[in-house]
Amino acid sequence: MKPFLLMGAGKVHIDVLTDEGAPTGLALKGNCTKMSVKPDSELIEEYGASDDDLFQVIGSVVIPKPAQAEFDFNQVDADLFAMAFMGTNSLFEQEAGEETEGQTITTIADRMIELGKYKIDEVVVKSTDGVTTYVEGTDYTVRPRVGGITALSTGSIPAGGQVDVFYSWPAIEGSVMRGMTKSNVRVRVLWEGKNFADGREFIVELYRARLAPSADFNFQNAIEKKFLTVSFKASLETPLGKTEPFKLTWLS
């Protein structure tokens, strides 16, 4: 092979392995801006001790250490997003309904009380005897998305008093990501792309990599006017039946 320049770009497929190391199937992941592999080693040297070679290297050995990899994604799916938090995904469902009997809450002046439903609507707040109907914006405020009611200290709801809340809520189908519930994530990585310097196609395969998130994730990022990157570091393992932790195959 002649000397060459390398400017690679391609796509990343990831197979999230079971705890026993069994494959679950490759899935094409989002926009990968970095996939690097770093071989590692330890240099052991022996020094002379005679008056002729004092402190001179008289022998050395390079001992391979586990290779490391790094991945950056600025576009993720649900599984990759969960991996960034060592988390797991589950289904979230909220059935549509309405509170017609009045949900009794004990207010705290200028502090929000959650009702237990999301995206609430048609909110009416009354005294527990049903005589007084309080005014939104004057006596209380509503945070529909999180289903919260705040009694205002400047309004007429007695401090620490109880009120009945009538409201409705829509059907919602979503998902829940529970962070820090899966600490060991092992994956197989298949990168396919080409060298834009000479047009040759090639494939990089990491047989088994143990992932660890390597960057924080700022949810309040709109002010930065840029999309965030999910980053991972990985230690490459050599599975049974292989003699190396990864390989690169040139197709042309």
mmCIF file with all atom_site columns, N, CA, C and O in Angstrom, residues 53-70:
data_model
loop_
_atom_site.group_PDB
_atom_site.id
_atom_site.type_symbol
_atom_site.label_atom_id
_atom_site.label_alt_id
_atom_site.label_comp_id
_atom_site.label_asym_id
_atom_site.label_entity_id
_atom_site.label_seq_id
_atom_site.pdbx_PDB_ins_code
_atom_site.Cartn_x
_atom_site.Cartn_y
_atom_site.Cartn_z
_atom_site.occupancy
_atom_site.B_iso_or_equiv
_atom_site.pdbx_formal_charge
_atom_site.auth_seq_id
_atom_site.auth_comp_id
_atom_site.auth_asym_id
_atom_site.auth_atom_id
_atom_site.pdbx_PDB_model_num
ATOM 1  N N  . ASP A 1 53 ? 28.192  2.202  31.629 1.00 0.00 ? 53 ASP A N  1
ATOM 2  C CA . ASP A 1 53 ? 26.857  2.443  31.059 1.00 0.00 ? 53 ASP A CA 1
ATOM 3  C C  . ASP A 1 53 ? 25.855  2.908  32.105 1.00 0.00 ? 53 ASP A C  1
ATOM 4  O O  . ASP A 1 53 ? 24.662  2.652  31.992 1.00 0.00 ? 53 ASP A O  1
ATOM 5  N N  . LEU A 1 54 ? 26.322  3.598  33.125 1.00 0.00 ? 54 LEU A N  1
ATOM 6  C CA . LEU A 1 54 ? 25.433  4.042  34.188 1.00 0.00 ? 54 LEU A CA 1
ATOM 7  C C  . LEU A 1 54 ? 24.296  4.904  33.627 1.00 0.00 ? 54 LEU A C  1
ATOM 8  O O  . LEU A 1 54 ? 24.536  5.867  32.884 1.00 0.00 ? 54 LEU A O  1
ATOM 9  N N  . PHE A 1 55 ? 23.083  4.502  33.976 1.00 0.00 ? 55 PHE A N  1
ATOM 10 C CA . PHE A 1 55 ? 21.854  5.200  33.558 1.00 0.00 ? 55 PHE A CA 1
ATOM 11 C C  . PHE A 1 55 ? 21.591  5.139  32.053 1.00 0.00 ? 55 PHE A C  1
ATOM 12 O O  . PHE A 1 55 ? 20.710  5.840  31.558 1.00 0.00 ? 55 PHE A O  1
ATOM 13 N N  . GLN A 1 56 ? 22.325  4.316  31.339 1.00 0.00 ? 56 GLN A N  1
ATOM 14 C CA . GLN A 1 56 ? 22.046  4.123  29.932 1.00 0.00 ? 56 GLN A CA 1
ATOM 15 C C  . GLN A 1 56 ? 21.045  2.975  29.779 1.00 0.00 ? 56 GLN A C  1
ATOM 16 O O  . GLN A 1 56 ? 21.054  2.015  30.548 1.00 0.00 ? 56 GLN A O  1
ATOM 17 N N  . VAL A 1 57 ? 20.178  3.064  28.783 1.00 0.00 ? 57 VAL A N  1
ATOM 18 C CA . VAL A 1 57 ? 19.199  2.001  28.544 1.00 0.00 ? 57 VAL A CA 1
ATOM 19 C C  . VAL A 1 57 ? 19.913  0.802  27.932 1.00 0.00 ? 57 VAL A C  1
ATOM 20 O O  . VAL A 1 57 ? 20.499  0.884  26.852 1.00 0.00 ? 57 VAL A O  1
ATOM 21 N N  . ILE A 1 58 ? 19.848  -0.323 28.627 1.00 0.00 ? 58 ILE A N  1
ATOM 22 C CA . ILE A 1 58 ? 20.491  -1.529 28.113 1.00 0.00 ? 58 ILE A CA 1
ATOM 23 C C  . ILE A 1 58 ? 19.463  -2.536 27.599 1.00 0.00 ? 58 ILE A C  1
ATOM 24 O O  . ILE A 1 58 ? 19.809  -3.555 27.014 1.00 0.00 ? 58 ILE A O  1
ATOM 25 N N  . GLY A 1 59 ? 18.216  -2.234 27.794 1.00 0.00 ? 59 GLY A N  1
ATOM 26 C CA . GLY A 1 59 ? 17.160  -3.087 27.280 1.00 0.00 ? 59 GLY A CA 1
ATOM 27 C C  . GLY A 1 59 ? 15.799  -2.450 27.520 1.00 0.00 ? 59 GLY A C  1
ATOM 28 O O  . GLY A 1 59 ? 15.625  -1.676 28.460 1.00 0.00 ? 59 GLY A O  1
ATOM 29 N N  . SER A 1 60 ? 14.854  -2.734 26.646 1.00 0.00 ? 60 SER A N  1
ATOM 30 C CA . SER A 1 60 ? 13.502  -2.174 26.803 1.00 0.00 ? 60 SER A CA 1
ATOM 31 C C  . SER A 1 60 ? 12.466  -3.105 26.190 1.00 0.00 ? 60 SER A C  1
ATOM 32 O O  . SER A 1 60 ? 12.771  -3.877 25.277 1.00 0.00 ? 60 SER A O  1
ATOM 33 N N  . VAL A 1 61 ? 11.277  -3.027 26.723 1.00 0.00 ? 61 VAL A N  1
ATOM 34 C CA . VAL A 1 61 ? 10.165  -3.831 26.231 1.00 0.00 ? 61 VAL A CA 1
ATOM 35 C C  . VAL A 1 61 ? 8.919   -2.947 26.199 1.00 0.00 ? 61 VAL A C  1
ATOM 36 O O  . VAL A 1 61 ? 8.677   -2.181 27.138 1.00 0.00 ? 61 VAL A O  1
ATOM 37 N N  . VAL A 1 62 ? 8.159   -3.042 25.133 1.00 0.00 ? 62 VAL A N  1
ATOM 38 C CA . VAL A 1 62 ? 6.869   -2.351 25.030 1.00 0.00 ? 62 VAL A CA 1
ATOM 39 C C  . VAL A 1 62 ? 5.764   -3.367 25.284 1.00 0.00 ? 62 VAL A C  1
ATOM 40 O O  . VAL A 1 62 ? 5.652   -4.366 24.558 1.00 0.00 ? 62 VAL A O  1
ATOM 41 N N  . ILE A 1 63 ? 4.972   -3.137 26.313 1.00 0.00 ? 63 ILE A N  1
ATOM 42 C CA . ILE A 1 63 ? 3.882   -4.044 26.677 1.00 0.00 ? 63 ILE A CA 1
ATOM 43 C C  . ILE A 1 63 ? 2.555   -3.397 26.277 1.00 0.00 ? 63 ILE A C  1
ATOM 44 O O  . ILE A 1 63 ? 2.236   -2.297 26.742 1.00 0.00 ? 63 ILE A O  1
ATOM 45 N N  . PRO A 1 64 ? 1.783   -4.054 25.411 1.00 0.00 ? 64 PRO A N  1
ATOM 46 C CA . PRO A 1 64 ? 0.483   -3.477 25.015 1.00 0.00 ? 64 PRO A CA 1
ATOM 47 C C  . PRO A 1 64 ? -0.469  -3.365 26.199 1.00 0.00 ? 64 PRO A C  1
ATOM 48 O O  . PRO A 1 64 ? -0.488  -4.212 27.087 1.00 0.00 ? 64 PRO A O  1
ATOM 49 N N  . LYS A 1 65 ? -1.255  -2.301 26.202 1.00 0.00 ? 65 LYS A N  1
ATOM 50 C CA . LYS A 1 65 ? -2.319  -2.100 27.183 1.00 0.00 ? 65 LYS A CA 1
ATOM 51 C C  . LYS A 1 65 ? -3.641  -2.001 26.429 1.00 0.00 ? 65 LYS A C  1
ATOM 52 O O  . LYS A 1 65 ? -3.656  -1.844 25.201 1.00 0.00 ? 65 LYS A O  1
ATOM 53 N N  . PRO A 1 66 ? -4.769  -2.087 27.128 1.00 0.00 ? 66 PRO A N  1
ATOM 54 C CA . PRO A 1 66 ? -6.058  -2.024 26.426 1.00 0.00 ? 66 PRO A CA 1
ATOM 55 C C  . PRO A 1 66 ? -6.199  -0.747 25.594 1.00 0.00 ? 66 PRO A C  1
ATOM 56 O O  . PRO A 1 66 ? -5.858  0.354  26.043 1.00 0.00 ? 66 PRO A O  1
ATOM 57 N N  . ALA A 1 67 ? -6.660  -0.921 24.368 1.00 0.00 ? 67 ALA A N  1
ATOM 58 C CA . ALA A 1 67 ? -6.901  0.224  23.501 1.00 0.00 ? 67 ALA A CA 1
ATOM 59 C C  . ALA A 1 67 ? -8.121  0.996  23.993 1.00 0.00 ? 67 ALA A C  1
ATOM 60 O O  . ALA A 1 67 ? -9.033  0.434  24.608 1.00 0.00 ? 67 ALA A O  1
ATOM 61 N N  . GLN A 1 68 ? -8.116  2.282  23.716 1.00 0.00 ? 68 GLN A N  1
ATOM 62 C CA . GLN A 1 68 ? -9.214  3.157  24.119 1.00 0.00 ? 68 GLN A CA 1
ATOM 63 C C  . GLN A 1 68 ? -9.885  3.740  22.877 1.00 0.00 ? 68 GLN A C  1
ATOM 64 O O  . GLN A 1 68 ? -9.268  3.889  21.821 1.00 0.00 ? 68 GLN A O  1
ATOM 65 N N  . ALA A 1 69 ? -11.146 4.051  23.002 1.00 0.00 ? 69 ALA A N  1
ATOM 66 C CA . ALA A 1 69 ? -11.885 4.682  21.912 1.00 0.00 ? 69 ALA A CA 1
ATOM 67 C C  . ALA A 1 69 ? -12.697 5.841  22.461 1.00 0.00 ? 69 ALA A C  1
ATOM 68 O O  . ALA A 1 69 ? -13.035 5.880  23.654 1.00 0.00 ? 69 ALA A O  1
ATOM 69 N N  . GLU A 1 70 ? -13.000 6.798  21.600 1.00 0.00 ? 70 GLU A N  1
ATOM 70 C CA . GLU A 1 70 ? -13.839 7.931  21.963 1.00 0.00 ? 70 GLU A CA 1
ATOM 71 C C  . GLU A 1 70 ? -14.873 8.161  20.873 1.00 0.00 ? 70 GLU A C  1
ATOM 72 O O  . GLU A 1 70 ? -14.571 8.031  19.679 1.00 0.00 ? 70 GLU A O  1
#
